CSV table of C-alpha atoms in Angstrom, one decimal:
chain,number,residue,atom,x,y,z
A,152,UNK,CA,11.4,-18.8,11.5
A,153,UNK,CA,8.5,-16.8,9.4
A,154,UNK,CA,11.2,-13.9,9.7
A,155,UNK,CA,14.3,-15.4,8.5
A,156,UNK,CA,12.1,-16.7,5.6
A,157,UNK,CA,10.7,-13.8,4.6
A,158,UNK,CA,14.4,-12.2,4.8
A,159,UNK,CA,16.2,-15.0,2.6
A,160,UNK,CA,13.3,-14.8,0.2
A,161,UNK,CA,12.8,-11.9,-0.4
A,162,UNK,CA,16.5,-10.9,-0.7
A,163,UNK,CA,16.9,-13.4,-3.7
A,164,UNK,CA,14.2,-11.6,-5.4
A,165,UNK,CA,15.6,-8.7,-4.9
A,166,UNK,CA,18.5,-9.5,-6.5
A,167,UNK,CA,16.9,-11.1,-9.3
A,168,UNK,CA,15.0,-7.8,-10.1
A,169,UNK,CA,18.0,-5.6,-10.0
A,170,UNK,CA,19.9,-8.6,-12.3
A,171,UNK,CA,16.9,-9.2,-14.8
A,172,UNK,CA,14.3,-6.0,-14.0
A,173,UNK,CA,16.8,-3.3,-14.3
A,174,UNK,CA,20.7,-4.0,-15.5
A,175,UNK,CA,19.7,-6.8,-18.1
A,176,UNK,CA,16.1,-5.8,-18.6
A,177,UNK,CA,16.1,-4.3,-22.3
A,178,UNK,CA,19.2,-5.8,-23.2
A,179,UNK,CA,17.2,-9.2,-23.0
A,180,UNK,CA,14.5,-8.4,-23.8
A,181,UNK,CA,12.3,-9.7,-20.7
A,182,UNK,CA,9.5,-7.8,-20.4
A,183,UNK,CA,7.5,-9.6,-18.0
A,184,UNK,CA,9.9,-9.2,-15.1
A,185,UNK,CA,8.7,-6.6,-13.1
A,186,UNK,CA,5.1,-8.3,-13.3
A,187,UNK,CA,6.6,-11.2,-12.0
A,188,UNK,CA,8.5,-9.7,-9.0
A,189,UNK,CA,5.2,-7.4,-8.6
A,190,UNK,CA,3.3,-11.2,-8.2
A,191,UNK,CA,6.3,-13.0,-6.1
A,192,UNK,CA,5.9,-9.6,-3.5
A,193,UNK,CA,2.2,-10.2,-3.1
A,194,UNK,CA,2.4,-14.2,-2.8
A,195,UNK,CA,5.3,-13.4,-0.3
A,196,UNK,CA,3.2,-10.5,1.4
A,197,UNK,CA,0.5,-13.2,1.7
A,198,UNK,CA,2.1,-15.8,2.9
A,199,UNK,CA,3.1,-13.4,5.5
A,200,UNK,CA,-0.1,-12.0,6.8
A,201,UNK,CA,-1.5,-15.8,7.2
A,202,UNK,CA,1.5,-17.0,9.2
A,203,UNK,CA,0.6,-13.9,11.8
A,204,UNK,CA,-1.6,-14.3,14.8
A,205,UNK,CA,-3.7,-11.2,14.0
A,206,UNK,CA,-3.5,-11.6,10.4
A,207,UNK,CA,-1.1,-8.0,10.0
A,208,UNK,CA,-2.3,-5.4,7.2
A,209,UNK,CA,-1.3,-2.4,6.8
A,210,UNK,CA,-4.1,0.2,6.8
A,211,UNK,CA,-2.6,2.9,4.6
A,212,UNK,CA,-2.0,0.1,1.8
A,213,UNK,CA,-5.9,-0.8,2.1
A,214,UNK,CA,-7.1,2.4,1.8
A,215,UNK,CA,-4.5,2.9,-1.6
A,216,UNK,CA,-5.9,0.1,-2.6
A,217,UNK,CA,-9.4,0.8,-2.5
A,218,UNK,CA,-8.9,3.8,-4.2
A,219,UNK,CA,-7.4,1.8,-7.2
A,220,UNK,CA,-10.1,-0.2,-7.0
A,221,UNK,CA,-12.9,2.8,-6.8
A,222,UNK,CA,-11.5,4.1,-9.9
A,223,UNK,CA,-11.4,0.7,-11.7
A,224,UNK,CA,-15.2,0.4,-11.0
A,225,UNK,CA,-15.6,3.5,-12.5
A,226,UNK,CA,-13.5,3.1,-15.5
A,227,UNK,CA,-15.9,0.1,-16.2
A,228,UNK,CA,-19.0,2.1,-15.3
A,229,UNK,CA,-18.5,5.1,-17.5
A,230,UNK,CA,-17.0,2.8,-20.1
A,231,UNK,CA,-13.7,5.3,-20.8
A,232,UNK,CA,-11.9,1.8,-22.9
A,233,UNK,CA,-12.1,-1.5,-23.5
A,234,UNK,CA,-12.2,-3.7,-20.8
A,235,UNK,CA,-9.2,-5.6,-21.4
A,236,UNK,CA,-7.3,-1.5,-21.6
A,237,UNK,CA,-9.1,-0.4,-18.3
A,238,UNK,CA,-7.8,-3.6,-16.3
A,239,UNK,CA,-4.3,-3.5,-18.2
A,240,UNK,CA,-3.6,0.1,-16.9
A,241,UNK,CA,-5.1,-0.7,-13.6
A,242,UNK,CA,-2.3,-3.4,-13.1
A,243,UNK,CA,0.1,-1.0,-14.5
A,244,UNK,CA,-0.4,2.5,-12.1
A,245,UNK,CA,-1.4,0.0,-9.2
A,246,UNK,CA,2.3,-1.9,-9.3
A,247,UNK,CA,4.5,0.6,-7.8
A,248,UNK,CA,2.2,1.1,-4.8
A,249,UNK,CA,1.9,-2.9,-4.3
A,250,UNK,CA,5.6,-2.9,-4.7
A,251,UNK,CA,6.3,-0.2,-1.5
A,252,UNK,CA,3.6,-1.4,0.7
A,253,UNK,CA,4.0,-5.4,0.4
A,254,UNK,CA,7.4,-4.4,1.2
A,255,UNK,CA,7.2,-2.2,4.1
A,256,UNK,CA,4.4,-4.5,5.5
A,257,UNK,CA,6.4,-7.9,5.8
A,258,UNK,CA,9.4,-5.7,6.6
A,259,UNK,CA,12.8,-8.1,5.2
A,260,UNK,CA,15.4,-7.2,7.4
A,261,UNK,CA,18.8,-8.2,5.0
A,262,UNK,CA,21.8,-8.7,7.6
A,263,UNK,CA,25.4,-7.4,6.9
A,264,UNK,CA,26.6,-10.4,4.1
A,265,UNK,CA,23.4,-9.9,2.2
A,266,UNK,CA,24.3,-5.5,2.3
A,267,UNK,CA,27.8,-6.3,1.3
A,268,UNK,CA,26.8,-8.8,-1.7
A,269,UNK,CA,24.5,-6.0,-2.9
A,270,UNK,CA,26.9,-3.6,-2.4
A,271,UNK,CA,29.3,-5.6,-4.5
A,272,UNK,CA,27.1,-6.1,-7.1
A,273,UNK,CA,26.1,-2.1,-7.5
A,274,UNK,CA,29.9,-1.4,-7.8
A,275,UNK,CA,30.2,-4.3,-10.7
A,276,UNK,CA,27.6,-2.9,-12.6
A,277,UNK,CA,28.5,0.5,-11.6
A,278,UNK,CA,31.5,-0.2,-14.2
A,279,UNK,CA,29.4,-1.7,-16.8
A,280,UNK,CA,27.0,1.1,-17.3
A,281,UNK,CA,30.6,3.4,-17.1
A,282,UNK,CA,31.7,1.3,-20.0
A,283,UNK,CA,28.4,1.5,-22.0
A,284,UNK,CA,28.2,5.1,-21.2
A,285,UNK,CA,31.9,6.4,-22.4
A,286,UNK,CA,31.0,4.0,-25.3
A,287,UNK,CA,28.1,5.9,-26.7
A,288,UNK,CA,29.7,9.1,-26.4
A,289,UNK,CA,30.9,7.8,-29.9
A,290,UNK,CA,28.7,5.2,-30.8
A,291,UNK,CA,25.0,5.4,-29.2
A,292,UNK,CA,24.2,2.3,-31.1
A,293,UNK,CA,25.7,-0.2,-28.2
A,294,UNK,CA,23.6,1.9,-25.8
A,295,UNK,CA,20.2,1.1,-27.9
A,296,UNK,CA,21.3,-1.8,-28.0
A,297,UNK,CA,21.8,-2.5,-24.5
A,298,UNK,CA,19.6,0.1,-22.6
A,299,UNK,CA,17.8,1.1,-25.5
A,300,UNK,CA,17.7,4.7,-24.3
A,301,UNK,CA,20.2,7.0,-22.7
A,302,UNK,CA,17.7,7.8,-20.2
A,303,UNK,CA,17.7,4.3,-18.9
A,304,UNK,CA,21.2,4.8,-18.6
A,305,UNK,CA,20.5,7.5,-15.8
A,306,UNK,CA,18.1,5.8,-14.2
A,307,UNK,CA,20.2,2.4,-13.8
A,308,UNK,CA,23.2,4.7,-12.3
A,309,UNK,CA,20.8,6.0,-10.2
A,310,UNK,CA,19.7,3.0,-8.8
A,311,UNK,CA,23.3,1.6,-8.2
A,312,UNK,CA,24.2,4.6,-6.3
A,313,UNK,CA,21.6,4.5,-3.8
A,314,UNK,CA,21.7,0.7,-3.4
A,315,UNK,CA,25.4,1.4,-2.7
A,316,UNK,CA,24.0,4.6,-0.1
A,317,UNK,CA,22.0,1.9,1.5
A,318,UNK,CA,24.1,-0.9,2.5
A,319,UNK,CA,26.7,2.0,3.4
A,320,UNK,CA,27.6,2.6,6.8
A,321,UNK,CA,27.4,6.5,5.5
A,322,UNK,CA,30.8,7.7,6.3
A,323,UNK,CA,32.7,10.2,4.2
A,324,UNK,CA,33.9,7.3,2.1
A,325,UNK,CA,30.5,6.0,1.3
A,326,UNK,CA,29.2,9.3,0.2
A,327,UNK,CA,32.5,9.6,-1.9
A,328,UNK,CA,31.9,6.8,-3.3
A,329,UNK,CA,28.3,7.3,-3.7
A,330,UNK,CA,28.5,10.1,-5.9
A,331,UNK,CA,31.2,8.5,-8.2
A,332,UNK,CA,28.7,5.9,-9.1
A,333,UNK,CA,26.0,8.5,-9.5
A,334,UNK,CA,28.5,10.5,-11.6
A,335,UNK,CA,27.9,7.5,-14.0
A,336,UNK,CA,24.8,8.7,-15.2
A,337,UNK,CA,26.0,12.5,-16.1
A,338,UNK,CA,26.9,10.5,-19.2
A,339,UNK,CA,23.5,10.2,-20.2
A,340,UNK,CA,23.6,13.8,-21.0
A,341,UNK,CA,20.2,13.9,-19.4
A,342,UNK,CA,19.5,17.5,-17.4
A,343,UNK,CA,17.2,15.8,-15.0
A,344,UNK,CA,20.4,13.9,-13.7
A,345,UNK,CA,22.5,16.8,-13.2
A,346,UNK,CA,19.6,18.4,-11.2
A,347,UNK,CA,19.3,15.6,-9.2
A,348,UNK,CA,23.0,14.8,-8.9
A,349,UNK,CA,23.5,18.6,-7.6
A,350,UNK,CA,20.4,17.4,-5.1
A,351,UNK,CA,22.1,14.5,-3.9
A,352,UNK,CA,25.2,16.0,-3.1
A,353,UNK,CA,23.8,18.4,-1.4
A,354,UNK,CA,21.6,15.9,0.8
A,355,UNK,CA,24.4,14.0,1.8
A,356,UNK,CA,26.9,16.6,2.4
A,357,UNK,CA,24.7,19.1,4.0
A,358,UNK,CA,22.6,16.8,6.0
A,359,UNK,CA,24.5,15.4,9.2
A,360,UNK,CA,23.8,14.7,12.7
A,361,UNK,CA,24.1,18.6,13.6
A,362,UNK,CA,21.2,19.2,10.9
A,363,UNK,CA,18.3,20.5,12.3
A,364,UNK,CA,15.0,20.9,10.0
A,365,UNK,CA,14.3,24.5,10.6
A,366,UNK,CA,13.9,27.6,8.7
A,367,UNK,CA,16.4,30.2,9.5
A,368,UNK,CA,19.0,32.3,7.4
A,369,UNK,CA,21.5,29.9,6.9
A,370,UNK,CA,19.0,27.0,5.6
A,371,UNK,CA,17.1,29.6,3.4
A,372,UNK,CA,20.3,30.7,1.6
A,373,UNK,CA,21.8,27.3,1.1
A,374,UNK,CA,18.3,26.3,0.0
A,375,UNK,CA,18.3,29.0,-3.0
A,376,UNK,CA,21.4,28.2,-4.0
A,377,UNK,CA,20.8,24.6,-4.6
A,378,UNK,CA,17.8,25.5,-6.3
A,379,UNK,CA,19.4,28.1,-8.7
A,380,UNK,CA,22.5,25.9,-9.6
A,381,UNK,CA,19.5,23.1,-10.1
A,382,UNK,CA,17.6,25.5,-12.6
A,383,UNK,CA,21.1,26.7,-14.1
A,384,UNK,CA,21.8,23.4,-15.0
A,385,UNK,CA,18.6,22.0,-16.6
A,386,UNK,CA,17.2,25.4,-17.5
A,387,UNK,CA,17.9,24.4,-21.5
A,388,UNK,CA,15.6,21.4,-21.5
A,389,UNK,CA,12.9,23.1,-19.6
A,390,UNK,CA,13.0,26.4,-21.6
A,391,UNK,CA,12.9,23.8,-25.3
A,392,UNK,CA,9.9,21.3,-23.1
A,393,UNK,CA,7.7,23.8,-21.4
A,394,UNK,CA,8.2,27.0,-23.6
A,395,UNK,CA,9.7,26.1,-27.1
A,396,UNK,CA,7.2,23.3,-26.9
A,397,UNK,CA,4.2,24.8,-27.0
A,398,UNK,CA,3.0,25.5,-23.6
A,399,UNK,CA,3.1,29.3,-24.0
A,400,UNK,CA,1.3,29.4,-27.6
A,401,UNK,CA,-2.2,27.7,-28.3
A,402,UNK,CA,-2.1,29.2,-32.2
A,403,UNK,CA,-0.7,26.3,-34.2
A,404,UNK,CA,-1.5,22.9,-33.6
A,405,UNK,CA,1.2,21.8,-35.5
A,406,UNK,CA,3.7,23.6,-33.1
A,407,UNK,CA,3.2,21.5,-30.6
A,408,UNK,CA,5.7,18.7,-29.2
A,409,UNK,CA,4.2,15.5,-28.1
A,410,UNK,CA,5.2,16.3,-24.0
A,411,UNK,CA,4.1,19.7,-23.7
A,412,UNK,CA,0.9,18.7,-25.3
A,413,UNK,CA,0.1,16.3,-23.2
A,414,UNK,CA,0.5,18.8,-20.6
A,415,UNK,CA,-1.7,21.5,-22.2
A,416,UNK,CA,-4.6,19.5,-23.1
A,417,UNK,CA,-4.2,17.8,-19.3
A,418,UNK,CA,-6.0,20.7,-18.4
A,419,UNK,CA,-9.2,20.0,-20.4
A,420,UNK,CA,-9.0,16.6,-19.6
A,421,UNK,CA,-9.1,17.9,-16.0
A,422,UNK,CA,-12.1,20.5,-16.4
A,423,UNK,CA,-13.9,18.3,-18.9
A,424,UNK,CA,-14.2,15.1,-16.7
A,425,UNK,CA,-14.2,16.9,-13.2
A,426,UNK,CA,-13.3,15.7,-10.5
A,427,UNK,CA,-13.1,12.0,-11.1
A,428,UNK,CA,-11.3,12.2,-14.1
A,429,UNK,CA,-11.1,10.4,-17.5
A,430,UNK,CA,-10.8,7.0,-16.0
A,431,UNK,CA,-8.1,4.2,-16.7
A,432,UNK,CA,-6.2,3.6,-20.4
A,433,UNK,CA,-7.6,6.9,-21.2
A,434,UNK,CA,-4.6,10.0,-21.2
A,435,UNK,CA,-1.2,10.0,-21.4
A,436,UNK,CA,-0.9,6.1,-20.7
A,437,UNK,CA,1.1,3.4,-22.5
A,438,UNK,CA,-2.7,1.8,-22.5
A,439,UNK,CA,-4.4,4.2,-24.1
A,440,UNK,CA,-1.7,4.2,-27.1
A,441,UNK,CA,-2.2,0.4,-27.4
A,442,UNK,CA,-6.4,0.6,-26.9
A,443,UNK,CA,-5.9,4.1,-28.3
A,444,UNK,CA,-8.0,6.5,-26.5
A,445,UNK,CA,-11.3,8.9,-28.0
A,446,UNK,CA,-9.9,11.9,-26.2
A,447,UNK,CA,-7.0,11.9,-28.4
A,448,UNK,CA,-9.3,12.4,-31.2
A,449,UNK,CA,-12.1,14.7,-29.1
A,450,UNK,CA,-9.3,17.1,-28.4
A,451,UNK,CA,-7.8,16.9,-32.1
A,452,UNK,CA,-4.3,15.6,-30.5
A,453,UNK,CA,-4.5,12.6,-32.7
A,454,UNK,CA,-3.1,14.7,-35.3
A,455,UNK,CA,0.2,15.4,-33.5
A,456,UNK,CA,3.5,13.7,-33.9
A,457,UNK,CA,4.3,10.6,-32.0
A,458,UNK,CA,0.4,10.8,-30.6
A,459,UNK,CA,-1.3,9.5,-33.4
A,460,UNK,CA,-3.2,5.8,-33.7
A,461,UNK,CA,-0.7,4.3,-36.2
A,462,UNK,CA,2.3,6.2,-34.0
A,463,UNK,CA,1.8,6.8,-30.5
A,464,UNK,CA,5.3,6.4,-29.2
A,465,UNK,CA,5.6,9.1,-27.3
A,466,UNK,CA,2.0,9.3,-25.5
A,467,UNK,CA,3.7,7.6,-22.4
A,468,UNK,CA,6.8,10.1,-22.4
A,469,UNK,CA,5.3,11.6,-19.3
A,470,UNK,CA,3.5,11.0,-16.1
A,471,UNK,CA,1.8,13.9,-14.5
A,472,UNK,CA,-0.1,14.4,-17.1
A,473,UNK,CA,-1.7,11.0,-16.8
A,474,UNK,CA,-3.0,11.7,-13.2
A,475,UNK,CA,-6.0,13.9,-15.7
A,476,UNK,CA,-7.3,10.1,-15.7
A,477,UNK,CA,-7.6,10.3,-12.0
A,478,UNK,CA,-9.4,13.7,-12.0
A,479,UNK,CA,-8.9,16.8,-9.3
A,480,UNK,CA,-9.5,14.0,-6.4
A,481,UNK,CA,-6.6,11.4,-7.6
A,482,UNK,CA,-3.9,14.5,-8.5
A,483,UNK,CA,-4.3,15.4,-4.3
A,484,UNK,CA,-4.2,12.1,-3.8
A,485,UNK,CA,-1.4,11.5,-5.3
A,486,UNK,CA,0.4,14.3,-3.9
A,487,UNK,CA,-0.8,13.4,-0.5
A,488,UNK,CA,1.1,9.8,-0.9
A,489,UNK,CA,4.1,11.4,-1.3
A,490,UNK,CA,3.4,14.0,1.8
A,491,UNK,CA,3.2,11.1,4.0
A,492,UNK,CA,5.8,9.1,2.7
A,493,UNK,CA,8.1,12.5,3.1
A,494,UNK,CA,6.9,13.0,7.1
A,495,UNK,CA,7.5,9.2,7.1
A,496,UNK,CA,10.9,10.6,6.1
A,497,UNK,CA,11.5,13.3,7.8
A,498,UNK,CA,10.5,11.6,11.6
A,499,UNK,CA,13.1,8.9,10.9
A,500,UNK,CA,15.4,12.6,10.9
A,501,UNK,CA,14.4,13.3,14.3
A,502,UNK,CA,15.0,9.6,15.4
A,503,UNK,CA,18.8,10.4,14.3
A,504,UNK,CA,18.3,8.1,11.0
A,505,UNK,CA,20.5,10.3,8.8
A,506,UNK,CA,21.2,7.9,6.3
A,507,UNK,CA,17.5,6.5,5.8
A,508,UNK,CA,16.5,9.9,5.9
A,509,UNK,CA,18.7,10.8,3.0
A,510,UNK,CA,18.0,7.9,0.9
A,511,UNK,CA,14.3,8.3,1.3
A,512,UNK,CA,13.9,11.7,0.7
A,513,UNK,CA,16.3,11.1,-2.2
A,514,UNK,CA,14.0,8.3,-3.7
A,515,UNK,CA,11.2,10.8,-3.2
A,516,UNK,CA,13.4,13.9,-5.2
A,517,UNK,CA,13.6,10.8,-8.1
A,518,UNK,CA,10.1,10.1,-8.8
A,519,UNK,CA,9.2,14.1,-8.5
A,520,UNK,CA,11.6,15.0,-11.4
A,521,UNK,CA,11.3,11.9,-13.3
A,522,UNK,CA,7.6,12.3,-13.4
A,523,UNK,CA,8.1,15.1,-15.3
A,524,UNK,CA,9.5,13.7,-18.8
A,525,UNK,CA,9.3,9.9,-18.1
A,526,UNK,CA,6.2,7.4,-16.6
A,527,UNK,CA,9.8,5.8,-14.7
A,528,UNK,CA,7.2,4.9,-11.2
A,529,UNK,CA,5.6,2.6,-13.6
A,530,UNK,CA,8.3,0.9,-14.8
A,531,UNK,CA,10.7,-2.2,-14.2
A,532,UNK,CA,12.9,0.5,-12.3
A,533,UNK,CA,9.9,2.4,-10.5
A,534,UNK,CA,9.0,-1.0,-9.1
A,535,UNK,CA,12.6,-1.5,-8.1
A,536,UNK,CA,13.1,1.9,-6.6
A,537,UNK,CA,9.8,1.4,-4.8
A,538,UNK,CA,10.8,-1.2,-3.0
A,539,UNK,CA,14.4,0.2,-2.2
A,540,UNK,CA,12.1,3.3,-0.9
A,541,UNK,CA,10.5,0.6,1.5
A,542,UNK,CA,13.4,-1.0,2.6
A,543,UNK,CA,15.1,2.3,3.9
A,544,UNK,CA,11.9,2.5,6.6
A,545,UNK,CA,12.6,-0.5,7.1
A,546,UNK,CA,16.0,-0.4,7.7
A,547,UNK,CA,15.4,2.4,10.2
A,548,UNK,CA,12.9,0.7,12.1
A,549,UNK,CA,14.9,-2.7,12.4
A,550,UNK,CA,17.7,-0.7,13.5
A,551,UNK,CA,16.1,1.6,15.8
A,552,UNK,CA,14.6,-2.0,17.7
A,553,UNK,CA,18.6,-3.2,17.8
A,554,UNK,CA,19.8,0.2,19.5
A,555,UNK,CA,17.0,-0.4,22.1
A,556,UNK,CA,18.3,-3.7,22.8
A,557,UNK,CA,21.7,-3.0,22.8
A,558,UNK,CA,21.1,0.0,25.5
A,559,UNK,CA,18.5,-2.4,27.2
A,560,UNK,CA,21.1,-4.8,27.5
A,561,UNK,CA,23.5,-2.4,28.8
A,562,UNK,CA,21.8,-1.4,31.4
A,563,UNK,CA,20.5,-4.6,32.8
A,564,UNK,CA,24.3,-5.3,33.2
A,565,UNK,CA,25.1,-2.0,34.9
A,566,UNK,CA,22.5,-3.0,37.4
């Protein structure tokens, strides 16, 4: 009974979050979503954990979450913002983590009507972000409008797609019709989505059951040619972010573009605060915009465009910078999250989970690019991809347990 409550639960706020947290999200205006879903996961994950015998946690989400909390106590001690910014971006970076490990704790197993709703649903609004995006090829107002960004428009696209990958039963068809509804957000004009659309097809073309992770000759070539048609493709933005921009010339101060000075002067942050870092709501944060930050104004970046107190628009546009907050110790950290999640990944290879596989190491391929021009992990969709991230180990597990019944009950009648 706990089971099929959790299940039914939580796959109604699923679908609420992909309705109102990611397609409608901007164009209504409702902010407060993702917070909500982020509260409605932890209630759940609670009501969980004291409805088990043993009182089930997961370790790895304890010991994330002591980290967060480490780092708040230090934010407070070295008194880096205001209290109210220090606990603001706390909830903020802590979200996306809350959002993967409540859900791969209570572990919601959605049966086949549940997939084929969803799968419905991506395909309907697979068709409205088509419409919305052939629409601002002429008129981008009707995209601000709606998505108020053409990134959001890749992002969304991206979502669809691999909600649509994982209530697939991954046959040729599926992955057909997986990368038509990726294909939606190529109109975004966005390079990061052609480099990750090139990725994708790759992954699920490439990747079968006769796969084997190995390096050899064959793996190595195909490798390098999916990373040269990747840096082909997006080689224009990253030559105008990382070299136009102002990473290669220190000079003029005025030379420099918001994102690739957030980058540079990561580096002090880095040295100057070593190895804990700056602390919350103080780098490269929505937070330490709104409570705007003294390193801004210690490293004379409060001069820049989009960076300034009165305008500092663009002083989220990016996330790895903001791990400078988190010092030399959260930066490996935060690499080493992703490590496990990838041999998380990779294992559920071995186990012959192709398609969970793919998804998660496609998920994983999202947040690595997207980190680079876009705080997307601690967004509405981060949250949302999070827990789709979640549910394909999930989805693995639950359906490595119903192959070992099924050959269980095979053999007990062959006896």
């Amino acid at each position: 009974m706990l089971q099929k409550f959790i299940d039914n639960t939580f796959y109604y706020l699923f679908v609420f979050t992909l309705i109102f947290g990611v397609v409608f999200y901007d164009a209504l205006g409702l902010n407060f979503v993702d917070e909500l879903c982020a509260i409605a996961l932890c209630g759940l994950y609670a009501y969980y954990v004291f409805h088990t015998p043993n009182w089930s946690v997961n370790k790895l989400f304890m010991i994330t979450l002591g980290v967060f909390l480490f780092y708040l106590v230090y934010s407070f001690a070295i008194k880096c913002n205001t209290k109210a910014a220090i606990l603001s971006d706390f909830i903020i970076q802590l979200k996306p983590y809350l959002a993967f490990f409540t859900v791969y704790a209570f572990k919601p197993v959605l049966n086949q009507q549940m997939k084929k709703n969803i799968q419905l649903l991506a395909i309907v609004f697979s068709f409205y972000l088509l419409i919305v995006g052939i629409i601002s090829l002429f008129d981008l107002s009707v995209l601000h409008v709606l998505l108020t960004h053409q990134s959001r428009l890749a992002t969304a696209a991206t979502i669809m797609a691999l909600l649509y990958l994982y209530c697939s039963n991954y046959t040729l068809k599926d992955k057909l019709i997986f990368l038509l509804l990726l294909a939606v957000g190529l109109l975004s004009g966005r390079s990061k989505m052609y480099g990750f659309f090139v990725l994708a097809a790759f992954l699920v073309f490439y990747i079968n059951n006769e796969f084997r992770l190995k390096i050899n000759m064959k793996n190595i070539v195909i490798f390098a040619f999916v990373v040269a048609a990747i840096i082909f493709v997006v080689w224009d933005k990253l030559y105008f972010y990382f070299v136009q921009g102002g990473l290669g010339d220190a000079r003029n101060m005025q030379d420099y573009y918001a994102r690739a000075a957030l980058y540079y002067f990561s580096i002090d942050v880095f040295r100057d605060y070593f190895p804990l870092g700056s602390g919350f709501a103080t780098y490269a944060t929505y937070t330490s915009g709104e409570y705007y930050s003294h390193i801004y104004n210690d490293l004379g970046m409060d001069i820049l465009h989009g960076l300034t107190k009165n305008d500092p628009r663009f002083i989220a546009d990016t996330y790895y910078p903001a791990l400078a907050q988190f010092g030399v110790i959260g930066f490996f950290l935060f690499f080493l999250f992703w490590l496990a999640i990838a041999k998380k990944a990779i294992k559920r290879l071995h186990e012959g989970c192709i398609k969970n596989f793919a998804l998660s190491i496609l998920i994983i391929l999202f947040f690595l690019i997207e980190c680079t021009t876009d705080a997307t992990i601690t967004h509405n969709r981060g949250l949302f991809m999070m827990m789709l991230l979640a549910l394909s180990f999930v989805d693995s597990t639950s359906n490595k347990q119903l192959n070992f019944k099924i050959v269980r009950n095979e053999n007990s009648y062959s006896k």
